[in-house]
Amino acid sequence: MSFDVALSGLNAAQADLNVISHNIANASTTGFKSSRAEFADVYAVTQTGLSRNAIGRGVDLKSVRQEFTQGGITFTQNNLDLAVSGQGFFRVSDAGATAYTRSGHFGVDRDGYIVNSSNQRLQGYQATDGVLSGAIGDLNVDFSDFPPKASTSVTIGANLDATSTAPTVAFDINDSTSYNDSTSTTVYDSLGTSHVMTTYYRKTGSNAWQAHVYLDNTSVTGATPITMTFDNAGEPTGGGVTTLPAAAVAGGAAPLTLTLDQNAVTQFGSVFGVNKLSQDGYPTGRLSDLDVDQHGNISARFTNGLSSVLGQVVLAN
């Protein structure tokens, strides 16, 4: 009897050491949750119940309970290294079957699927053109280029120096004395090719100016430059938005038709300065990286500075 009690203690101690060893061995395993051995007293009973004088039969391993307390979160250089803060599991597909894991070490395979080291595919809501679907499936990264968008509008905010002297020579972009100031911006055609649009400002009289617009050193406004007038407070008068004539571009792209908004151009008695210069086109973008936000939204970043939502990770609880 006493030998059995002592042996149960040794067996329990061995079981506890096994659990502790397992925890130590997986201390660096991503997403690992430690376990705890729980023991129970073994009572000596008879057919009529528990004896008042029963000493007990020792100890037994009742269960090995897994702890789900929040572990530490560390940052890595891989944007697809994910972590769950709080409760929940990543949902993954394993050869058609659904599995769950706390390990968030993921990457992208050659087919574009987001997978872990066991080649299980991360699941969530796939997006089409940035709109999330309502069905859960294997998340896939589209490696296609982001298509270009032709510029359609250019906005200029600037101040023209009211104290400037009107040039006396005919306008010529190669003669800096024939205009007062200029500013340039990059615009894009339908194929994503960049072009330099330059606006030359030439004072023609009191509170009166002309704007000559060129695209890649070729005149867009031609012999009819944009007329700009200002009141005695330096504010523009009349319409400040001009639809420019279509400009032919090389390479097979569609002619570039731009709307020039100069409502924010003023004429004060201070030096020329540009405070706003924007346009709405962009070139072709290649996939450069992936980002995942705190809500599980996976976004693709492209070389043209734009981003697009590819999908959203789902959690199972």
PDB file of C-alpha atoms in Angstrom:
ATOM      1  CA  MET A   1       0.000   0.000   0.000  1.00  0.00           C
ATOM      2  CA  SER A   2       2.657   2.519   1.067  1.00  0.00           C
ATOM      3  CA  PHE A   3       4.746   1.518  -1.963  1.00  0.00           C
ATOM      4  CA  ASP A   4       1.827   2.321  -4.302  1.00  0.00           C
ATOM      5  CA  VAL A   5       1.309   5.721  -2.666  1.00  0.00           C
ATOM      6  CA  ALA A   6       4.991   6.579  -3.049  1.00  0.00           C
ATOM      7  CA  LEU A   7       4.984   5.343  -6.652  1.00  0.00           C
ATOM      8  CA  SER A   8       1.975   7.528  -7.474  1.00  0.00           C
ATOM      9  CA  GLY A   9       3.922  10.519  -6.189  1.00  0.00           C
ATOM     10  CA  LEU A  10       6.889   9.673  -8.398  1.00  0.00           C
ATOM     11  CA  ASN A  11       4.615   9.215 -11.414  1.00  0.00           C
ATOM     12  CA  ALA A  12       2.945  12.560 -10.712  1.00  0.00           C
ATOM     13  CA  ALA A  13       6.305  14.297 -10.385  1.00  0.00           C
ATOM     14  CA  GLN A  14       7.411  12.736 -13.668  1.00  0.00           C
ATOM     15  CA  ALA A  15       4.237  13.960 -15.385  1.00  0.00           C
ATOM     16  CA  ASP A  16       4.788  17.459 -14.011  1.00  0.00           C
ATOM     17  CA  LEU A  17       8.378  17.453 -15.286  1.00  0.00           C
ATOM     18  CA  ASN A  18       7.162  16.313 -18.711  1.00  0.00           C
ATOM     19  CA  VAL A  19       4.747  19.256 -18.906  1.00  0.00           C
ATOM     20  CA  ILE A  20       7.405  21.719 -17.729  1.00  0.00           C
ATOM     21  CA  SER A  21       9.930  20.310 -20.223  1.00  0.00           C
ATOM     22  CA  HIS A  22       7.385  20.660 -23.020  1.00  0.00           C
ATOM     23  CA  ASN A  23       6.822  24.307 -22.074  1.00  0.00           C
ATOM     24  CA  ILE A  24      10.551  25.046 -21.988  1.00  0.00           C
ATOM     25  CA  ALA A  25      11.178  23.290 -25.305  1.00  0.00           C
ATOM     26  CA  ASN A  26       8.548  25.480 -26.993  1.00  0.00           C
ATOM     27  CA  ALA A  27       9.501  28.745 -25.315  1.00  0.00           C
ATOM     28  CA  SER A  28      10.454  30.237 -28.703  1.00  0.00           C
ATOM     29  CA  THR A  29       7.684  28.600 -30.726  1.00  0.00           C
ATOM     30  CA  THR A  30       5.473  31.229 -32.360  1.00  0.00           C
ATOM     31  CA  GLY A  31       1.938  31.176 -30.970  1.00  0.00           C
ATOM     32  CA  PHE A  32       2.712  28.455 -28.402  1.00  0.00           C
ATOM     33  CA  LYS A  33       0.502  28.320 -25.300  1.00  0.00           C
ATOM     34  CA  SER A  34       1.977  26.764 -22.172  1.00  0.00           C
ATOM     35  CA  SER A  35       0.329  23.922 -20.269  1.00  0.00           C
ATOM     36  CA  ARG A  36      -0.126  23.226 -16.578  1.00  0.00           C
ATOM     37  CA  ALA A  37      -0.363  19.844 -14.882  1.00  0.00           C
ATOM     38  CA  GLU A  38      -3.283  19.471 -12.450  1.00  0.00           C
ATOM     39  CA  PHE A  39      -3.373  16.697  -9.864  1.00  0.00           C
ATOM     40  CA  ALA A  40      -6.064  15.061  -7.750  1.00  0.00           C
ATOM     41  CA  ASP A  41      -6.057  13.114  -4.503  1.00  0.00           C
ATOM     42  CA  VAL A  42      -6.854   9.399  -4.747  1.00  0.00           C
ATOM     43  CA  TYR A  43      -9.202   8.285  -2.006  1.00  0.00           C
ATOM     44  CA  ALA A  44      -9.516   4.795  -0.591  1.00  0.00           C
ATOM     45  CA  VAL A  45     -13.141   3.722  -0.780  1.00  0.00           C
ATOM     46  CA  THR A  46     -15.103   0.577  -0.067  1.00  0.00           C
ATOM     47  CA  GLN A  47     -18.376  -0.678  -1.433  1.00  0.00           C
ATOM     48  CA  THR A  48     -20.144   1.137   1.410  1.00  0.00           C
ATOM     49  CA  GLY A  49     -18.390   4.447   0.789  1.00  0.00           C
ATOM     50  CA  LEU A  50     -15.413   6.394   2.091  1.00  0.00           C
ATOM     51  CA  SER A  51     -13.901   5.014   5.262  1.00  0.00           C
ATOM     52  CA  ARG A  52     -13.380   7.418   8.161  1.00  0.00           C
ATOM     53  CA  ASN A  53      -9.931   5.986   8.717  1.00  0.00           C
ATOM     54  CA  ALA A  54      -8.909   6.032   5.041  1.00  0.00           C
ATOM     55  CA  ILE A  55      -5.466   7.479   4.494  1.00  0.00           C
ATOM     56  CA  GLY A  56      -5.741   7.710   0.714  1.00  0.00           C
ATOM     57  CA  ARG A  57      -4.162   5.980  -2.220  1.00  0.00           C
ATOM     58  CA  GLY A  58      -1.782   8.763  -3.307  1.00  0.00           C
ATOM     59  CA  VAL A  59      -2.017  11.226  -6.169  1.00  0.00           C
ATOM     60  CA  ASP A  60      -3.026  11.044  -9.820  1.00  0.00           C
ATOM     61  CA  LEU A  61      -2.670  13.333 -12.844  1.00  0.00           C
ATOM     62  CA  LYS A  62      -6.138  14.801 -13.282  1.00  0.00           C
ATOM     63  CA  SER A  63      -5.534  16.819 -16.470  1.00  0.00           C
ATOM     64  CA  VAL A  64      -3.053  18.891 -18.444  1.00  0.00           C
ATOM     65  CA  ARG A  65      -4.680  22.285 -18.931  1.00  0.00           C
ATOM     66  CA  GLN A  66      -3.545  24.668 -21.630  1.00  0.00           C
ATOM     67  CA  GLU A  67      -3.127  28.304 -20.623  1.00  0.00           C
ATOM     68  CA  PHE A  68      -4.576  30.924 -22.989  1.00  0.00           C
ATOM     69  CA  THR A  69      -3.237  34.029 -21.320  1.00  0.00           C
ATOM     70  CA  GLN A  70      -1.940  36.715 -23.694  1.00  0.00           C
ATOM     71  CA  GLY A  71       1.704  36.268 -24.574  1.00  0.00           C
ATOM     72  CA  GLY A  72       4.227  38.865 -25.628  1.00  0.00           C
ATOM     73  CA  ILE A  73       4.020  40.479 -29.070  1.00  0.00           C
ATOM     74  CA  THR A  74       7.224  41.321 -30.907  1.00  0.00           C
ATOM     75  CA  PHE A  75       7.820  43.142 -34.192  1.00  0.00           C
ATOM     76  CA  THR A  76       9.610  41.577 -37.164  1.00  0.00           C
ATOM     77  CA  GLN A  77      10.676  42.645 -40.652  1.00  0.00           C
ATOM     78  CA  ASN A  78       7.934  40.516 -42.243  1.00  0.00           C
ATOM     79  CA  ASN A  79       4.651  42.412 -42.632  1.00  0.00           C
ATOM     80  CA  LEU A  80       2.786  39.092 -42.730  1.00  0.00           C
ATOM     81  CA  ASP A  81       3.960  38.075 -39.254  1.00  0.00           C
ATOM     82  CA  LEU A  82       0.612  38.470 -37.495  1.00  0.00           C
ATOM     83  CA  ALA A  83      -0.406  38.225 -33.845  1.00  0.00           C
ATOM     84  CA  VAL A  84      -3.777  37.932 -32.133  1.00  0.00           C
ATOM     85  CA  SER A  85      -4.198  40.328 -29.229  1.00  0.00           C
ATOM     86  CA  GLY A  86      -6.798  38.747 -26.984  1.00  0.00           C
ATOM     87  CA  GLN A  87      -8.956  35.760 -27.770  1.00  0.00           C
ATOM     88  CA  GLY A  88      -9.258  34.066 -31.130  1.00  0.00           C
ATOM     89  CA  PHE A  89      -7.515  31.822 -33.646  1.00  0.00           C
ATOM     90  CA  PHE A  90      -6.410  32.257 -37.221  1.00  0.00           C
ATOM     91  CA  ARG A  91      -8.537  30.169 -39.521  1.00  0.00           C
ATOM     92  CA  VAL A  92      -6.527  28.172 -42.070  1.00  0.00           C
ATOM     93  CA  SER A  93      -7.400  25.562 -44.674  1.00  0.00           C
ATOM     94  CA  ASP A  94      -5.387  22.358 -44.642  1.00  0.00           C
ATOM     95  CA  ALA A  95      -5.944  20.317 -47.821  1.00  0.00           C
ATOM     96  CA  GLY A  96      -9.618  21.253 -47.801  1.00  0.00           C
ATOM     97  CA  ALA A  97     -10.116  20.845 -44.055  1.00  0.00           C
ATOM     98  CA  THR A  98     -10.417  23.792 -41.674  1.00  0.00           C
ATOM     99  CA  ALA A  99      -7.853  24.170 -38.894  1.00  0.00           C
ATOM    100  CA  TYR A 100      -7.153  26.818 -36.268  1.00  0.00           C
ATOM    101  CA  THR A 101      -3.884  28.237 -34.997  1.00  0.00           C
ATOM    102  CA  ARG A 102      -2.479  31.042 -32.872  1.00  0.00           C
ATOM    103  CA  SER A 103       0.754  31.063 -34.843  1.00  0.00           C
ATOM    104  CA  GLY A 104       0.722  34.061 -37.166  1.00  0.00           C
ATOM    105  CA  HIS A 105       3.925  33.504 -39.141  1.00  0.00           C
ATOM    106  CA  PHE A 106       2.735  33.756 -42.753  1.00  0.00           C
ATOM    107  CA  GLY A 107       4.184  34.336 -46.189  1.00  0.00           C
ATOM    108  CA  VAL A 108       3.078  34.193 -49.825  1.00  0.00           C
ATOM    109  CA  ASP A 109       3.554  31.061 -51.946  1.00  0.00           C
ATOM    110  CA  ARG A 110       4.227  31.003 -55.688  1.00  0.00           C
ATOM    111  CA  ASP A 111       0.485  30.862 -56.421  1.00  0.00           C
ATOM    112  CA  GLY A 112      -0.164  34.004 -54.400  1.00  0.00           C
ATOM    113  CA  TYR A 113      -1.820  32.318 -51.412  1.00  0.00           C
ATOM    114  CA  ILE A 114      -0.949  33.481 -47.902  1.00  0.00           C
ATOM    115  CA  VAL A 115       0.373  30.374 -46.144  1.00  0.00           C
ATOM    116  CA  ASN A 116       2.189  29.329 -42.977  1.00  0.00           C
ATOM    117  CA  SER A 117       5.197  27.021 -42.654  1.00  0.00           C
ATOM    118  CA  SER A 118       2.886  23.995 -42.870  1.00  0.00           C
ATOM    119  CA  ASN A 119       1.537  25.276 -46.217  1.00  0.00           C
ATOM    120  CA  GLN A 120      -1.853  25.906 -44.644  1.00  0.00           C
ATOM    121  CA  ARG A 121      -3.699  28.765 -46.337  1.00  0.00           C
ATOM    122  CA  LEU A 122      -4.860  31.724 -44.275  1.00  0.00           C
ATOM    123  CA  GLN A 123      -8.579  32.368 -44.679  1.00  0.00           C
ATOM    124  CA  GLY A 124     -10.673  35.511 -44.683  1.00  0.00           C
ATOM    125  CA  TYR A 125     -12.788  37.739 -46.905  1.00  0.00           C
ATOM    126  CA  GLN A 126     -11.283  38.267 -50.356  1.00  0.00           C
ATOM    127  CA  ALA A 127     -11.689  41.722 -51.922  1.00  0.00           C
ATOM    128  CA  THR A 128     -12.531  42.554 -55.530  1.00  0.00           C
ATOM    129  CA  ASP A 129     -11.527  46.058 -56.649  1.00  0.00           C
ATOM    130  CA  GLY A 130     -11.102  46.990 -52.992  1.00  0.00           C
ATOM    131  CA  VAL A 131     -14.573  45.729 -51.941  1.00  0.00           C
ATOM    132  CA  LEU A 132     -14.696  42.827 -49.462  1.00  0.00           C
ATOM    133  CA  SER A 133     -16.808  39.803 -50.341  1.00  0.00           C
ATOM    134  CA  GLY A 134     -19.168  38.148 -47.880  1.00  0.00           C
ATOM    135  CA  ALA A 135     -17.762  34.643 -48.296  1.00  0.00           C
ATOM    136  CA  ILE A 136     -14.828  33.189 -46.378  1.00  0.00           C
ATOM    137  CA  GLY A 137     -12.124  31.692 -48.551  1.00  0.00           C
ATOM    138  CA  ASP A 138      -8.382  31.286 -48.984  1.00  0.00           C
ATOM    139  CA  LEU A 139      -6.747  34.729 -49.127  1.00  0.00           C
ATOM    140  CA  ASN A 140      -4.824  35.333 -52.339  1.00  0.00           C
ATOM    141  CA  VAL A 141      -2.486  38.154 -53.389  1.00  0.00           C
ATOM    142  CA  ASP A 142      -2.941  39.510 -56.913  1.00  0.00           C
ATOM    143  CA  PHE A 143       0.484  40.358 -58.351  1.00  0.00           C
ATOM    144  CA  SER A 144      -0.964  42.312 -61.286  1.00  0.00           C
ATOM    145  CA  ASP A 145       0.191  45.869 -61.892  1.00  0.00           C
ATOM    146  CA  PHE A 146      -1.981  48.747 -60.713  1.00  0.00           C
ATOM    147  CA  PRO A 147      -3.336  50.279 -63.974  1.00  0.00           C
ATOM    148  CA  PRO A 148      -2.472  53.909 -64.772  1.00  0.00           C
ATOM    149  CA  LYS A 149      -4.920  56.801 -64.804  1.00  0.00           C
ATOM    150  CA  ALA A 150      -4.653  59.702 -67.207  1.00  0.00           C
ATOM    151  CA  SER A 151      -4.545  63.152 -65.652  1.00  0.00           C
ATOM    152  CA  THR A 152      -7.713  65.165 -66.221  1.00  0.00           C
ATOM    153  CA  SER A 153      -7.255  68.156 -63.933  1.00  0.00           C
ATOM    154  CA  VAL A 154      -4.430  70.322 -62.620  1.00  0.00           C
ATOM    155  CA  THR A 155      -4.815  72.764 -59.723  1.00  0.00           C
ATOM    156  CA  ILE A 156      -2.409  75.636 -59.142  1.00  0.00           C
ATOM    157  CA  GLY A 157      -2.332  77.844 -56.071  1.00  0.00           C
ATOM    158  CA  ALA A 158       0.220  80.640 -56.303  1.00  0.00           C
ATOM    159  CA  ASN A 159       0.869  84.334 -55.847  1.00  0.00           C
ATOM    160  CA  LEU A 160       1.930  86.585 -58.706  1.00  0.00           C
ATOM    161  CA  ASP A 161       4.001  89.576 -57.647  1.00  0.00           C
ATOM    162  CA  ALA A 162       1.899  92.708 -58.182  1.00  0.00           C
ATOM    163  CA  THR A 163       5.052  94.836 -58.306  1.00  0.00           C
ATOM    164  CA  SER A 164       6.433  92.941 -61.297  1.00  0.00           C
ATOM    165  CA  THR A 165       7.120  94.816 -64.523  1.00  0.00           C
ATOM    166  CA  ALA A 166       5.401  93.714 -67.715  1.00  0.00           C
ATOM    167  CA  PRO A 167       7.909  92.271 -70.234  1.00  0.00           C
ATOM    168  CA  THR A 168       8.380  94.283 -73.411  1.00  0.00           C
ATOM    169  CA  VAL A 169       9.605  91.479 -75.672  1.00  0.00           C
ATOM    170  CA  ALA A 170       7.447  88.860 -77.373  1.00  0.00           C
ATOM    171  CA  PHE A 171       6.779  85.700 -75.394  1.00  0.00           C
ATOM    172  CA  ASP A 172       9.327  82.932 -75.930  1.00  0.00           C
ATOM    173  CA  ILE A 173       9.861  80.037 -73.529  1.00  0.00           C
ATOM    174  CA  ASN A 174      13.567  80.142 -74.341  1.00  0.00           C
ATOM    175  CA  ASP A 175      13.802  83.800 -73.287  1.00  0.00           C
ATOM    176  CA  SER A 176      13.350  84.208 -69.525  1.00  0.00           C
ATOM    177  CA  THR A 177      12.902  87.977 -69.962  1.00  0.00           C
ATOM    178  CA  SER A 178       9.693  87.405 -71.941  1.00  0.00           C
ATOM    179  CA  TYR A 179       7.762  86.110 -68.929  1.00  0.00           C
ATOM    180  CA  ASN A 180       7.740  86.815 -65.208  1.00  0.00           C
ATOM    181  CA  ASP A 181       7.378  83.425 -63.541  1.00  0.00           C
ATOM    182  CA  SER A 182       6.722  79.761 -64.272  1.00  0.00           C
ATOM    183  CA  THR A 183       5.830  76.533 -62.496  1.00  0.00           C
ATOM    184  CA  SER A 184       5.869  72.897 -63.637  1.00  0.00           C
ATOM    185  CA  THR A 185       4.208  69.650 -62.644  1.00  0.00           C
ATOM    186  CA  THR A 186       4.165  66.076 -63.925  1.00  0.00           C
ATOM    187  CA  VAL A 187       1.010  64.746 -65.589  1.00  0.00           C
ATOM    188  CA  TYR A 188       0.264  61.286 -67.007  1.00  0.00           C
ATOM    189  CA  ASP A 189      -1.353  60.028 -70.194  1.00  0.00           C
ATOM    190  CA  SER A 190      -3.663  57.022 -70.614  1.00  0.00           C
ATOM    191  CA  LEU A 191      -0.685  54.633 -70.771  1.00  0.00           C
ATOM    192  CA  GLY A 192       0.896  56.003 -67.609  1.00  0.00           C
ATOM    193  CA  THR A 193       3.700  57.849 -69.399  1.00  0.00           C
ATOM    194  CA  SER A 194       4.763  61.026 -67.624  1.00  0.00           C
ATOM    195  CA  HIS A 195       4.809  64.461 -69.240  1.00  0.00           C
ATOM    196  CA  VAL A 196       5.949  67.829 -67.921  1.00  0.00           C
ATOM    197  CA  MET A 197       3.309  70.548 -67.949  1.00  0.00           C
ATOM    198  CA  THR A 198       4.702  74.059 -67.499  1.00  0.00           C
ATOM    199  CA  THR A 199       2.659  77.214 -66.977  1.00  0.00           C
ATOM    200  CA  TYR A 200       4.391  80.508 -67.808  1.00  0.00           C
ATOM    201  CA  TYR A 201       2.969  83.703 -66.284  1.00  0.00           C
ATOM    202  CA  ARG A 202       3.442  86.958 -68.159  1.00  0.00           C
ATOM    203  CA  LYS A 203       2.227  90.306 -66.880  1.00  0.00           C
ATOM    204  CA  THR A 204       0.471  92.365 -69.560  1.00  0.00           C
ATOM    205  CA  GLY A 205      -0.716  95.382 -67.576  1.00  0.00           C
ATOM    206  CA  SER A 206      -2.133  96.606 -64.298  1.00  0.00           C
ATOM    207  CA  ASN A 207      -3.902  93.646 -62.631  1.00  0.00           C
ATOM    208  CA  ALA A 208      -3.701  91.738 -65.922  1.00  0.00           C
ATOM    209  CA  TRP A 209      -1.698  88.605 -66.743  1.00  0.00           C
ATOM    210  CA  GLN A 210      -1.478  85.827 -69.313  1.00  0.00           C
ATOM    211  CA  ALA A 211      -0.829  82.130 -68.684  1.00  0.00           C
ATOM    212  CA  HIS A 212       0.918  80.155 -71.438  1.00  0.00           C
ATOM    213  CA  VAL A 213       0.636  76.385 -70.958  1.00  0.00           C
ATOM    214  CA  TYR A 214       3.159  73.977 -72.484  1.00  0.00           C
ATOM    215  CA  LEU A 215       3.328  70.199 -72.466  1.00  0.00           C
ATOM    216  CA  ASP A 216       6.822  68.787 -73.009  1.00  0.00           C
ATOM    217  CA  ASN A 217       7.880  72.152 -74.468  1.00  0.00           C
ATOM    218  CA  THR A 218       4.984  72.127 -76.955  1.00  0.00           C
ATOM    219  CA  SER A 219       2.376  74.859 -76.609  1.00  0.00           C
ATOM    220  CA  VAL A 220      -1.099  73.777 -75.505  1.00  0.00           C
ATOM    221  CA  THR A 221      -2.706  77.222 -75.432  1.00  0.00           C
ATOM    222  CA  GLY A 222      -1.081  78.251 -78.729  1.00  0.00           C
ATOM    223  CA  ALA A 223      -1.715  81.806 -79.875  1.00  0.00           C
ATOM    224  CA  THR A 224      -4.531  82.207 -77.346  1.00  0.00           C
ATOM    225  CA  PRO A 225      -3.048  82.190 -73.839  1.00  0.00           C
ATOM    226  CA  ILE A 226      -5.272  82.205 -70.770  1.00  0.00           C
ATOM    227  CA  THR A 227      -6.232  85.720 -69.682  1.00  0.00           C
ATOM    228  CA  MET A 228      -6.137  86.387 -65.935  1.00  0.00           C
ATOM    229  CA  THR A 229      -7.391  89.528 -64.200  1.00  0.00           C
ATOM    230  CA  PHE A 230      -7.381  90.606 -60.556  1.00  0.00           C
ATOM    231  CA  ASP A 231      -9.221  93.229 -58.521  1.00  0.00           C
ATOM    232  CA  ASN A 232      -7.537  95.954 -56.492  1.00  0.00           C
ATOM    233  CA  ALA A 233      -7.369  93.577 -53.507  1.00  0.00           C
ATOM    234  CA  GLY A 234      -5.320  91.037 -55.456  1.00  0.00           C
ATOM    235  CA  GLU A 235      -8.118  88.493 -55.776  1.00  0.00           C
ATOM    236  CA  PRO A 236      -8.908  86.857 -59.148  1.00  0.00           C
ATOM    237  CA  THR A 237     -11.912  88.059 -61.111  1.00  0.00           C
ATOM    238  CA  GLY A 238     -13.896  85.954 -63.525  1.00  0.00           C
ATOM    239  CA  GLY A 239     -13.663  82.201 -63.943  1.00  0.00           C
ATOM    240  CA  GLY A 240     -10.443  80.592 -62.872  1.00  0.00           C
ATOM    241  CA  VAL A 241     -11.087  77.190 -64.456  1.00  0.00           C
ATOM    242  CA  THR A 242     -10.008  76.592 -68.055  1.00  0.00           C
ATOM    243  CA  THR A 243     -10.462  73.491 -70.196  1.00  0.00           C
ATOM    244  CA  LEU A 244      -7.306  73.234 -72.265  1.00  0.00           C
ATOM    245  CA  PRO A 245      -7.277  72.016 -75.870  1.00  0.00           C
ATOM    246  CA  ALA A 246      -6.506  68.316 -76.289  1.00  0.00           C
ATOM    247  CA  ALA A 247      -2.778  67.733 -76.514  1.00  0.00           C
ATOM    248  CA  ALA A 248      -1.430  64.919 -78.680  1.00  0.00           C
ATOM    249  CA  VAL A 249       1.137  62.681 -77.000  1.00  0.00           C
ATOM    250  CA  ALA A 250       3.504  60.082 -78.418  1.00  0.00           C
ATOM    251  CA  GLY A 251       3.495  56.334 -77.829  1.00  0.00           C
ATOM    252  CA  GLY A 252      -0.075  55.561 -78.857  1.00  0.00           C
ATOM    253  CA  ALA A 253      -1.768  57.100 -75.813  1.00  0.00           C
ATOM    254  CA  ALA A 254      -5.025  59.024 -76.087  1.00  0.00           C
ATOM    255  CA  PRO A 255      -4.750  62.824 -76.438  1.00  0.00           C
ATOM    256  CA  LEU A 256      -4.382  64.486 -73.061  1.00  0.00           C
ATOM    257  CA  THR A 257      -7.279  66.795 -72.168  1.00  0.00           C
ATOM    258  CA  LEU A 258      -6.720  68.796 -68.993  1.00  0.00           C
ATOM    259  CA  THR A 259      -8.767  71.204 -66.929  1.00  0.00           C
ATOM    260  CA  LEU A 260      -6.617  73.891 -65.307  1.00  0.00           C
ATOM    261  CA  ASP A 261      -7.961  75.341 -62.041  1.00  0.00           C
ATOM    262  CA  GLN A 262      -6.295  78.640 -61.090  1.00  0.00           C
ATOM    263  CA  ASN A 263      -8.932  79.952 -58.685  1.00  0.00           C
ATOM    264  CA  ALA A 264      -6.293  79.956 -55.939  1.00  0.00           C
ATOM    265  CA  VAL A 265      -3.887  82.209 -57.866  1.00  0.00           C
ATOM    266  CA  THR A 266      -3.620  85.692 -56.323  1.00  0.00           C
ATOM    267  CA  GLN A 267      -1.767  88.902 -57.116  1.00  0.00           C
ATOM    268  CA  PHE A 268      -0.352  90.457 -53.967  1.00  0.00           C
ATOM    269  CA  GLY A 269       2.652  92.700 -53.508  1.00  0.00           C
ATOM    270  CA  SER A 270       4.996  89.889 -52.523  1.00  0.00           C
ATOM    271  CA  VAL A 271       7.361  87.605 -54.385  1.00  0.00           C
ATOM    272  CA  PHE A 272       6.115  84.820 -56.615  1.00  0.00           C
ATOM    273  CA  GLY A 273       5.451  81.580 -54.772  1.00  0.00           C
ATOM    274  CA  VAL A 274       3.544  78.345 -55.330  1.00  0.00           C
ATOM    275  CA  ASN A 275       1.515  77.050 -52.376  1.00  0.00           C
ATOM    276  CA  LYS A 276      -0.447  74.314 -54.133  1.00  0.00           C
ATOM    277  CA  LEU A 277       0.270  72.197 -57.189  1.00  0.00           C
ATOM    278  CA  SER A 278      -1.679  68.993 -57.737  1.00  0.00           C
ATOM    279  CA  GLN A 279      -3.041  66.732 -60.452  1.00  0.00           C
ATOM    280  CA  ASP A 280      -5.192  63.594 -60.418  1.00  0.00           C
ATOM    281  CA  GLY A 281      -3.302  61.130 -62.629  1.00  0.00           C
ATOM    282  CA  TYR A 282      -0.788  58.421 -61.794  1.00  0.00           C
ATOM    283  CA  PRO A 283       1.497  55.948 -63.585  1.00  0.00           C
ATOM    284  CA  THR A 284       1.444  52.170 -63.578  1.00  0.00           C
ATOM    285  CA  GLY A 285       2.217  50.717 -60.152  1.00  0.00           C
ATOM    286  CA  ARG A 286       4.007  47.476 -59.337  1.00  0.00           C
ATOM    287  CA  LEU A 287       3.373  45.596 -56.107  1.00  0.00           C
ATOM    288  CA  SER A 288       6.042  46.623 -53.617  1.00  0.00           C
ATOM    289  CA  ASP A 289       4.791  45.372 -50.236  1.00  0.00           C
ATOM    290  CA  LEU A 290       1.845  44.187 -48.162  1.00  0.00           C
ATOM    291  CA  ASP A 291       0.418  45.803 -45.037  1.00  0.00           C
ATOM    292  CA  VAL A 292      -1.988  44.446 -42.415  1.00  0.00           C
ATOM    293  CA  ASP A 293      -3.792  46.845 -40.079  1.00  0.00           C
ATOM    294  CA  GLN A 294      -5.211  46.217 -36.597  1.00  0.00           C
ATOM    295  CA  HIS A 295      -8.564  45.167 -38.086  1.00  0.00           C
ATOM    296  CA  GLY A 296      -6.983  42.469 -40.237  1.00  0.00           C
ATOM    297  CA  ASN A 297      -7.318  44.360 -43.526  1.00  0.00           C
ATOM    298  CA  ILE A 298      -4.596  43.286 -45.946  1.00  0.00           C
ATOM    299  CA  SER A 299      -3.527  46.047 -48.339  1.00  0.00           C
ATOM    300  CA  ALA A 300      -1.141  46.022 -51.277  1.00  0.00           C
ATOM    301  CA  ARG A 301       1.269  48.936 -51.668  1.00  0.00           C
ATOM    302  CA  PHE A 302       2.370  49.893 -55.163  1.00  0.00           C
ATOM    303  CA  THR A 303       5.343  51.784 -56.547  1.00  0.00           C
ATOM    304  CA  ASN A 304       3.091  54.639 -57.707  1.00  0.00           C
ATOM    305  CA  GLY A 305       2.257  55.464 -54.091  1.00  0.00           C
ATOM    306  CA  LEU A 306      -1.245  53.987 -54.141  1.00  0.00           C
ATOM    307  CA  SER A 307      -2.666  51.087 -52.163  1.00  0.00           C
ATOM    308  CA  SER A 308      -5.554  48.668 -52.534  1.00  0.00           C
ATOM    309  CA  VAL A 309      -7.363  46.397 -50.053  1.00  0.00           C
ATOM    310  CA  LEU A 310      -6.878  42.736 -50.983  1.00  0.00           C
ATOM    311  CA  GLY A 311      -8.849  41.088 -48.198  1.00  0.00           C
ATOM    312  CA  GLN A 312      -9.499  40.806 -44.480  1.00  0.00           C
ATOM    313  CA  VAL A 313      -8.324  38.118 -42.058  1.00  0.00           C
ATOM    314  CA  VAL A 314     -11.063  36.401 -40.047  1.00  0.00           C
ATOM    315  CA  LEU A 315     -10.649  35.077 -36.509  1.00  0.00           C
ATOM    316  CA  ALA A 316     -12.416  32.126 -34.928  1.00  0.00           C
ATOM    317  CA  ASN A 317     -13.207  32.136 -31.226  1.00  0.00           C
TER     318      ASN A 317
END
